[in-house]
Every structure is written in structure tokens, then in C-alpha cells.
GROMACS .gro file of C-alpha atoms in nm:
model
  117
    1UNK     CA    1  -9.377  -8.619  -0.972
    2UNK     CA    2  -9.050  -8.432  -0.953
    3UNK     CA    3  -8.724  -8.558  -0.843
    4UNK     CA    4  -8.372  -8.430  -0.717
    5UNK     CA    5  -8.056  -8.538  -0.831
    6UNK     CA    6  -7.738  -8.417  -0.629
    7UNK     CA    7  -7.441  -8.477  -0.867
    8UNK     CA    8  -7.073  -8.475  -0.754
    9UNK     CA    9  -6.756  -8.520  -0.968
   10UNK     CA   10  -6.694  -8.873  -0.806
   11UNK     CA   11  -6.354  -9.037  -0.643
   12UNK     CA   12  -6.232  -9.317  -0.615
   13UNK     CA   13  -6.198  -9.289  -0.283
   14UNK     CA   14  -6.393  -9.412  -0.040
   15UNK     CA   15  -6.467  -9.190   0.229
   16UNK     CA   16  -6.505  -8.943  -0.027
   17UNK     CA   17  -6.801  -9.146  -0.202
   18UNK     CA   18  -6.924  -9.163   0.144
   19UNK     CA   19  -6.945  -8.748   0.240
   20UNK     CA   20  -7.101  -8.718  -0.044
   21UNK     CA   21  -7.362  -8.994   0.022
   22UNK     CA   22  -7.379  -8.790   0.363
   23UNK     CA   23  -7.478  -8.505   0.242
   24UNK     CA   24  -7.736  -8.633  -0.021
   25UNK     CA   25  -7.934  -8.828   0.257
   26UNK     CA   26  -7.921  -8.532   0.498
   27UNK     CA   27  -8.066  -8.299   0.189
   28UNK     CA   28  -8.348  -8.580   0.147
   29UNK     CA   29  -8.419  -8.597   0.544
   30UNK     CA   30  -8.477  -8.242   0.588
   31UNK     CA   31  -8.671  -8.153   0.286
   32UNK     CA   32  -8.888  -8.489   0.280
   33UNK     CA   33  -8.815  -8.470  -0.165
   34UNK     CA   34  -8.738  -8.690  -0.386
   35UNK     CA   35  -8.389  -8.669  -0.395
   36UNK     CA   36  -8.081  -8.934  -0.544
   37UNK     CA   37  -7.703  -8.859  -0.520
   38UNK     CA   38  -7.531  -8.934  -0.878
   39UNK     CA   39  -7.145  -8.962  -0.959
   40UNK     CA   40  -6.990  -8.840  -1.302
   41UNK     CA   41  -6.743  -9.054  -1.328
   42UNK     CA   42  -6.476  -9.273  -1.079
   43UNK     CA   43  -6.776  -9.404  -0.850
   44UNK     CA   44  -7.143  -9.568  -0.861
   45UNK     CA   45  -7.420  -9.476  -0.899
   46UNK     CA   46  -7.350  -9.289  -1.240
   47UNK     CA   47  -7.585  -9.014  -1.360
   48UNK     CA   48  -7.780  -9.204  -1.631
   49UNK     CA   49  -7.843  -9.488  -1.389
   50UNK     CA   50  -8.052  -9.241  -1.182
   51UNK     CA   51  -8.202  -9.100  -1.412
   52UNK     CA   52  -8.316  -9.432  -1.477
   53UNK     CA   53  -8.436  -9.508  -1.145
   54UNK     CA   54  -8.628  -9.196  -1.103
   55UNK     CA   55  -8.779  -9.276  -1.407
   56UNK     CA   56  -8.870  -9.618  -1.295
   57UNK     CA   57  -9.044  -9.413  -0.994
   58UNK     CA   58  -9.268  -9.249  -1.191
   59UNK     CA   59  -9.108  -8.926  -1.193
   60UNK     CA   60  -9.149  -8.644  -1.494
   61UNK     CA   61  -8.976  -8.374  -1.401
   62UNK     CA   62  -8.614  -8.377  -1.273
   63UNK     CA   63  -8.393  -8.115  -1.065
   64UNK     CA   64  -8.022  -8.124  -1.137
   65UNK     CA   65  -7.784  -7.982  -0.857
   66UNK     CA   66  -7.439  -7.974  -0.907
   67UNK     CA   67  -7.276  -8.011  -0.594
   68UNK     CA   68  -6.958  -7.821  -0.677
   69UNK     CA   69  -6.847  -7.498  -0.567
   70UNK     CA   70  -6.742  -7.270  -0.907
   71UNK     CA   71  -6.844  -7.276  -1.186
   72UNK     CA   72  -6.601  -7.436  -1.477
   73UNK     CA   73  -6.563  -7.709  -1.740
   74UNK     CA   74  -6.818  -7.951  -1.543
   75UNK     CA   75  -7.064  -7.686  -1.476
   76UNK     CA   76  -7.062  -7.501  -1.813
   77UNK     CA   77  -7.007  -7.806  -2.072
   78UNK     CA   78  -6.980  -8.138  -1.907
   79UNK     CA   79  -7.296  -8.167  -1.674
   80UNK     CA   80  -7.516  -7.945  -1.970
   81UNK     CA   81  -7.411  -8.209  -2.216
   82UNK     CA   82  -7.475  -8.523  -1.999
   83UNK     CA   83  -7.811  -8.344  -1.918
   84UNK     CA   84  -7.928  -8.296  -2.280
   85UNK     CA   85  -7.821  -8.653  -2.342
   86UNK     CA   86  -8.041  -8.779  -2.120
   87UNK     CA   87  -8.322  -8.560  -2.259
   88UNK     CA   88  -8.272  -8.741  -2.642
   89UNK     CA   89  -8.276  -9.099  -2.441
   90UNK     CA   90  -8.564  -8.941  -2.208
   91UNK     CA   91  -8.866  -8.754  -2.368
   92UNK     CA   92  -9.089  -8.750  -2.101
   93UNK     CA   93  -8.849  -8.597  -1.857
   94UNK     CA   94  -8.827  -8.241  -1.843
   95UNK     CA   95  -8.481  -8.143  -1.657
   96UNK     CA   96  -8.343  -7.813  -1.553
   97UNK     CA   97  -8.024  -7.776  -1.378
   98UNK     CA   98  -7.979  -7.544  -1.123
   99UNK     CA   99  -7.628  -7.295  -1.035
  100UNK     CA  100  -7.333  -7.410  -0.815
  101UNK     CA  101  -7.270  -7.330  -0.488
  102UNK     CA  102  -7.100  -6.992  -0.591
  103UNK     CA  103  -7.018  -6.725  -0.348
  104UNK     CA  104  -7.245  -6.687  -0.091
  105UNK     CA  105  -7.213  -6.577   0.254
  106UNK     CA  106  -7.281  -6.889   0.414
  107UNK     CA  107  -6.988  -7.013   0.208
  108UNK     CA  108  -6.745  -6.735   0.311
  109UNK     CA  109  -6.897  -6.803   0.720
  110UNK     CA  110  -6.802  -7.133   0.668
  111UNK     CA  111  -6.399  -7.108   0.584
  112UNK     CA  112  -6.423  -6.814   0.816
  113UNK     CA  113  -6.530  -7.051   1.160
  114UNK     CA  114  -6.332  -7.323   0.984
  115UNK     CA  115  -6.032  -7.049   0.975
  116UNK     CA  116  -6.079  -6.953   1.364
  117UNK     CA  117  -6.113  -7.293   1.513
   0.00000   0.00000   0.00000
């Protein structure tokens, strides 16, 4: 079985936690996948403690998308790092981790409406 996780820097703040919670369970509606939301840091659930629970479901094979726009320090050490991690603790999990949002012209459509409202 394969599973998604959607991971987001995290905040302490609470509406925050909850757009991002949003936007997880409207990913998992509309493509019918496994798929968990995971925090960093600053808010639950954390990153191994999906892993965990996906493991627990019986899944093998495990998506990481970082919900962030750029690439930087989280993208290019951080997340890479946390990711191998969890390979050493999980053998039978084969991850791969997917590029962030980057510039794409849905992106630039979306500050541009956002611009003219």
C-alpha cells in the first residue's frame, strides 16, 4: 500500500494548524489516497508519528510532499534528513519525497486574481 504525507513547517498558531489541516483533507477527498498531514516542528501531529501510523496501516511505500513554496534550508537539508531518519528506524518503508510548489503558473494566477480583487 502507498501512503501520502503532506508536511508543513508547523505554528503555533491555531488557525494556522487548521489551513493546513484544510488543505490536507481536501487533497485526501479529491484523490480518494492515502494521505496524512504532518508538522515539523511547533504543532501535532509530528512527522515520525505518521510515519508511524501509516505504518501501523499497513503501508510500504510512502510519498513525501512538502507543502512549502521554494525551495531552501527545509527543502534541501531539513526534510531530506528527517526522511532518511525515518528510513534507518523504518526498513520496510521505501520513501521518496517529491519538489515544492515552485513556480508554476497556477501559482503566479493565483497572486495575480488575489492582486486584482
Amino acid at each position: 500500500m502507498k501512503g501520502i504525507i503532506i508536511i508543513g513547517h508547523g505554528s503555533r498558531n491555531k488557525e494556522a494548524q487548521s489551513q493546513f489541516i484544510q488543505v490536507v483533507d481536501k487533497v485526501r477527498e479529491k484523490t480518494q489516497l492515502v494521505v496524512e498531514g504532518a508538522f515539523m516542528e511547533l504543532a501535532e501531529p509530528g512527522f515520525f508519528d505518521v510515519i508511524k501510523k501509516l505504518e501501523d496501516m499497513g503501508i510500504i511505500e510512502i510519498t513525501v510532499y512538502p507543502l512549502f513554496l521554494f525551495s531552501g534550508v527545509h527543502i534541501n537539508e531539513d526534510i531530506p534528513q528527517m526522511i532518511g531518519e525515518a528510513e534507518q528506524k523504518h526498513p520496510g518503508i521505501m520513501f521518496r519525497m517529491l519538489e515544492p510548489i515552485g513556480v508554476r503558473e497556477e501559482l503566479i494566477n493565483i497572486v495575480v486574481n488575489s492582486i486584482k480583487e
